[in-house]
Amino acid sequence: MGANGTQRDENQVAVEPRAADAGRSGEPARRYADADNKRSIFTPIFLILLVISLMGNVSLFAKYLQNGADRQADAGRGIIETGTFLRNDLADIRSELDRLARDLSLEDRMLTKQNLARLTMNAAERMTGLLSAADGQNGREPLGDRLDKAAAFMNGASEALIGIGNHSEPFTAEEQAYIAMLRQSFKTLNETAAPLVFKSDSGSNEARQVAAGGDWVDVAYGLADAISANALPPYQAAE
């Protein structure tokens, strides 16, 4: 028994290390299996989150583009409204100046001056708005000081019309000369602004096209050039 017992003990001792080695070699395999399982779960979750994120970005970008298009359409509608009203104002100013020159009566003179005060104030604001919108459009050079000259012209005309004829006597020779100069200036502006005609039913697409430029820009530059060429001297009321 001694020899056989000794041999069995040795065999048992030899087997035990192999069993221990098998246990240790299984631990990395389980770790790899666990990692694979985690990756298999994480991958679809990551893809879902990525898709959601991309959809959100696309939605935000589309909204940004739509907001930009809406702002451009609003700008175009503003230009259409300003240009249309300015054209009408200049035509009305020309007509009222012709009426003022006839000097039919004191009552008629005062009524005409009130109308001209309102019209020139509106036209001054709209002229500034249209020229500012046109500034640099269609690849044109900036208006520069022509913007200031346009504002000074409209304000000067308004101030002159306030001071002219504030008496019960017929217009003086100086007043008649200044009215004649105003009539000629606004005749030129009225004729220059005549092409400011837009579609009455302009939709969003047409409004965006207007905002991007067009013939109205050339008309606005023509108005600025006409004003620069017809600067008004300050009106000095007779003492």
Coordinates of C-alpha atoms in Angstrom, one line a residue:
M1 CA 0.0 0.0 0.0
G2 CA 2.9 2.3 0.7
A3 CA 4.0 2.4 -2.9
N4 CA 0.6 2.6 -4.4
G5 CA -0.6 5.1 -1.9
T6 CA 2.3 7.3 -2.6
Q7 CA 1.6 7.1 -6.3
R8 CA -2.1 8.1 -5.9
D9 CA -1.1 11.0 -3.7
E10 CA 1.3 12.2 -6.4
N11 CA -1.3 11.9 -9.1
Q12 CA -3.8 13.8 -7.0
V13 CA -1.3 16.5 -6.3
A14 CA -0.6 16.7 -10.1
V15 CA -4.3 16.9 -10.9
E16 CA -5.0 19.7 -8.5
P17 CA -2.8 22.3 -10.1
R18 CA -4.4 21.6 -13.4
A19 CA -7.8 22.2 -11.9
A20 CA -6.6 25.4 -10.4
D21 CA -5.2 26.5 -13.8
A22 CA -8.5 25.7 -15.4
G23 CA -10.3 27.9 -12.9
R24 CA -7.9 30.8 -13.5
S25 CA -8.1 30.5 -17.3
G26 CA -11.9 30.8 -17.1
E27 CA -11.9 34.1 -15.3
P28 CA -10.6 36.2 -18.3
A29 CA -13.0 34.4 -20.6
R30 CA -15.9 35.4 -18.4
R31 CA -14.6 39.0 -18.3
Y32 CA -14.4 39.1 -22.1
A33 CA -17.9 37.7 -22.3
D34 CA -19.2 40.3 -19.9
A35 CA -17.5 43.1 -21.9
D36 CA -19.0 41.8 -25.1
N37 CA -22.4 41.7 -23.5
K38 CA -22.0 45.3 -22.4
R39 CA -20.8 46.4 -25.8
S40 CA -23.7 44.7 -27.5
I41 CA -26.1 46.6 -25.2
F42 CA -24.3 49.9 -25.5
T43 CA -24.0 50.0 -29.3
P44 CA -27.7 50.2 -30.1
I45 CA -28.3 52.7 -27.3
F46 CA -25.5 54.9 -28.6
L47 CA -26.9 54.7 -32.2
I48 CA -30.3 55.6 -31.0
L49 CA -29.0 58.6 -29.1
L50 CA -26.9 59.6 -32.1
V51 CA -29.9 59.5 -34.4
I52 CA -32.0 61.5 -32.0
S53 CA -29.2 64.1 -31.7
L54 CA -28.9 64.3 -35.5
M55 CA -32.7 64.7 -35.9
G56 CA -32.6 67.5 -33.4
N57 CA -29.8 69.3 -35.2
V58 CA -31.5 69.0 -38.5
S59 CA -34.8 70.3 -37.0
L60 CA -32.9 73.3 -35.5
F61 CA -31.1 74.0 -38.7
A62 CA -34.4 73.9 -40.7
K63 CA -36.0 76.2 -38.2
Y64 CA -33.0 78.6 -38.5
L65 CA -33.3 78.6 -42.3
Q66 CA -37.1 79.2 -42.0
N67 CA -36.6 82.1 -39.6
G68 CA -34.1 83.6 -42.0
A69 CA -36.5 83.3 -44.9
D70 CA -39.3 84.8 -42.8
R71 CA -37.0 87.8 -41.9
Q72 CA -36.1 88.3 -45.5
A73 CA -39.7 88.2 -46.5
D74 CA -40.6 90.8 -43.8
A75 CA -37.8 93.0 -45.0
G76 CA -39.1 92.7 -48.6
R77 CA -42.6 93.6 -47.6
G78 CA -41.2 96.7 -45.7
I79 CA -39.4 97.8 -48.8
I80 CA -42.5 97.4 -50.9
E81 CA -44.6 99.4 -48.5
T82 CA -42.0 102.1 -48.1
G83 CA -41.4 102.5 -51.8
T84 CA -45.1 102.6 -52.7
F85 CA -45.9 105.2 -50.0
L86 CA -42.9 107.3 -51.0
R87 CA -43.9 107.3 -54.6
N88 CA -47.4 108.4 -53.7
D89 CA -46.1 111.0 -51.2
L90 CA -43.8 112.6 -53.8
A91 CA -46.7 112.8 -56.3
D92 CA -48.9 114.4 -53.7
I93 CA -46.2 116.9 -52.7
R94 CA -45.8 117.9 -56.3
S95 CA -49.6 118.4 -56.7
E96 CA -49.8 120.4 -53.5
L97 CA -46.9 122.6 -54.5
D98 CA -48.6 123.4 -57.7
R99 CA -51.7 124.3 -55.7
L100 CA -49.6 126.5 -53.3
A101 CA -48.1 128.4 -56.2
R102 CA -51.6 129.5 -57.3
D103 CA -52.1 131.2 -54.0
L104 CA -55.8 131.4 -54.4
S105 CA -56.7 132.6 -50.8
L106 CA -55.3 132.8 -47.3
E107 CA -57.5 129.9 -46.2
D108 CA -56.4 127.8 -49.2
R109 CA -52.7 128.6 -48.5
M110 CA -52.9 127.5 -44.9
L111 CA -54.7 124.3 -45.7
T112 CA -52.1 123.5 -48.4
K113 CA -49.3 124.2 -46.1
Q114 CA -50.7 121.8 -43.5
N115 CA -51.0 119.1 -46.2
L116 CA -47.4 119.8 -47.3
A117 CA -46.1 119.6 -43.7
R118 CA -47.7 116.2 -43.2
L119 CA -46.6 114.9 -46.6
T120 CA -43.0 116.1 -46.4
M121 CA -42.6 114.6 -42.9
N122 CA -43.8 111.2 -44.1
A123 CA -41.7 111.4 -47.3
A124 CA -38.6 112.3 -45.3
E125 CA -38.9 109.2 -43.2
R126 CA -39.7 106.9 -46.1
M127 CA -36.9 108.4 -48.3
T128 CA -34.4 107.6 -45.5
G129 CA -35.8 104.1 -45.1
L130 CA -35.7 103.3 -48.8
L131 CA -32.2 104.7 -49.3
S132 CA -30.9 102.8 -46.3
A133 CA -32.4 99.5 -47.6
A134 CA -30.9 100.1 -51.0
D135 CA -27.5 101.1 -49.7
G136 CA -24.9 98.8 -51.3
Q137 CA -27.4 96.5 -52.9
N138 CA -27.0 95.1 -56.5
G139 CA -23.3 95.5 -56.1
R140 CA -23.6 99.3 -56.0
E141 CA -21.1 101.4 -54.2
P142 CA -22.3 102.7 -50.8
L143 CA -24.4 105.9 -50.9
G144 CA -22.1 107.5 -48.4
D145 CA -22.9 111.2 -47.8
R146 CA -25.8 111.0 -50.2
L147 CA -27.9 109.6 -47.3
D148 CA -27.2 112.7 -45.2
K149 CA -27.9 115.0 -48.2
A150 CA -31.2 113.3 -48.8
A151 CA -32.2 113.7 -45.1
A152 CA -31.0 117.4 -45.2
F153 CA -33.0 118.1 -48.4
M154 CA -36.3 116.7 -47.1
N155 CA -35.9 118.5 -43.7
G156 CA -34.9 121.7 -45.5
A157 CA -38.0 121.6 -47.7
S158 CA -40.2 120.9 -44.7
E159 CA -38.8 123.8 -42.8
A160 CA -39.1 126.2 -45.8
L161 CA -42.7 125.3 -46.3
I162 CA -43.4 126.1 -42.7
G163 CA -41.9 129.5 -43.0
I164 CA -43.3 130.5 -46.4
G165 CA -46.4 132.6 -46.6
N166 CA -47.1 133.1 -42.9
H167 CA -48.9 136.4 -43.6
S168 CA -52.1 137.7 -45.2
E169 CA -50.4 139.4 -48.1
P170 CA -49.7 137.7 -51.5
F171 CA -46.4 135.8 -51.8
T172 CA -43.3 137.9 -52.0
A173 CA -41.0 137.6 -55.0
E174 CA -38.5 135.6 -52.8
E175 CA -41.3 133.3 -51.7
Q176 CA -42.5 132.7 -55.2
A177 CA -38.9 132.0 -56.3
Y178 CA -38.4 129.4 -53.5
I179 CA -41.7 127.7 -54.3
A180 CA -40.7 127.5 -57.9
M181 CA -37.4 125.9 -56.9
L182 CA -39.3 123.4 -54.7
R183 CA -41.7 122.6 -57.5
Q184 CA -38.9 121.8 -59.9
S185 CA -37.0 119.7 -57.3
F186 CA -40.1 117.6 -56.4
K187 CA -41.1 117.3 -60.1
T188 CA -37.8 115.6 -60.7
L189 CA -38.1 113.4 -57.6
N190 CA -41.7 112.5 -58.6
E191 CA -40.6 111.4 -62.1
T192 CA -37.6 109.5 -60.7
A193 CA -39.8 107.6 -58.3
A194 CA -42.5 106.7 -60.8
P195 CA -41.0 103.2 -61.5
L196 CA -41.4 102.2 -57.9
V197 CA -44.2 99.9 -58.7
F198 CA -44.6 96.5 -57.1
K199 CA -47.0 93.7 -57.4
S200 CA -50.1 94.5 -55.3
D201 CA -50.4 90.8 -54.2
S202 CA -46.7 90.2 -53.5
G203 CA -46.3 86.9 -51.6
S204 CA -43.4 85.7 -49.6
N205 CA -41.3 84.6 -52.6
E206 CA -41.7 88.0 -54.3
A207 CA -41.0 89.8 -51.0
R208 CA -37.8 87.8 -50.6
Q209 CA -36.7 88.7 -54.1
V210 CA -37.3 92.4 -53.5
A211 CA -35.2 92.2 -50.3
A212 CA -32.4 90.7 -52.3
G213 CA -32.3 93.7 -54.7
G214 CA -33.8 94.6 -58.0
D215 CA -34.9 97.6 -60.1
W216 CA -36.1 99.4 -57.0
V217 CA -32.4 99.8 -55.9
D218 CA -31.6 101.7 -59.1
V219 CA -34.6 103.9 -58.5
A220 CA -33.5 104.7 -54.9
Y221 CA -30.0 105.5 -56.2
G222 CA -31.6 107.8 -58.8
L223 CA -33.4 109.6 -56.1
A224 CA -30.2 110.1 -54.1
D225 CA -28.4 111.4 -57.1
A226 CA -31.3 113.8 -58.0
I227 CA -31.3 115.2 -54.5
S228 CA -27.5 115.7 -54.5
A229 CA -27.8 117.5 -57.8
N230 CA -30.6 119.8 -56.6
A231 CA -29.5 120.9 -53.1
L232 CA -31.8 123.4 -51.6
P233 CA -30.4 126.6 -50.1
P234 CA -31.7 127.4 -46.6
Y235 CA -34.9 129.4 -46.7
Q236 CA -34.7 132.8 -45.0
A237 CA -38.1 134.2 -44.2
A238 CA -38.5 137.9 -44.9
E239 CA -38.4 140.1 -41.8

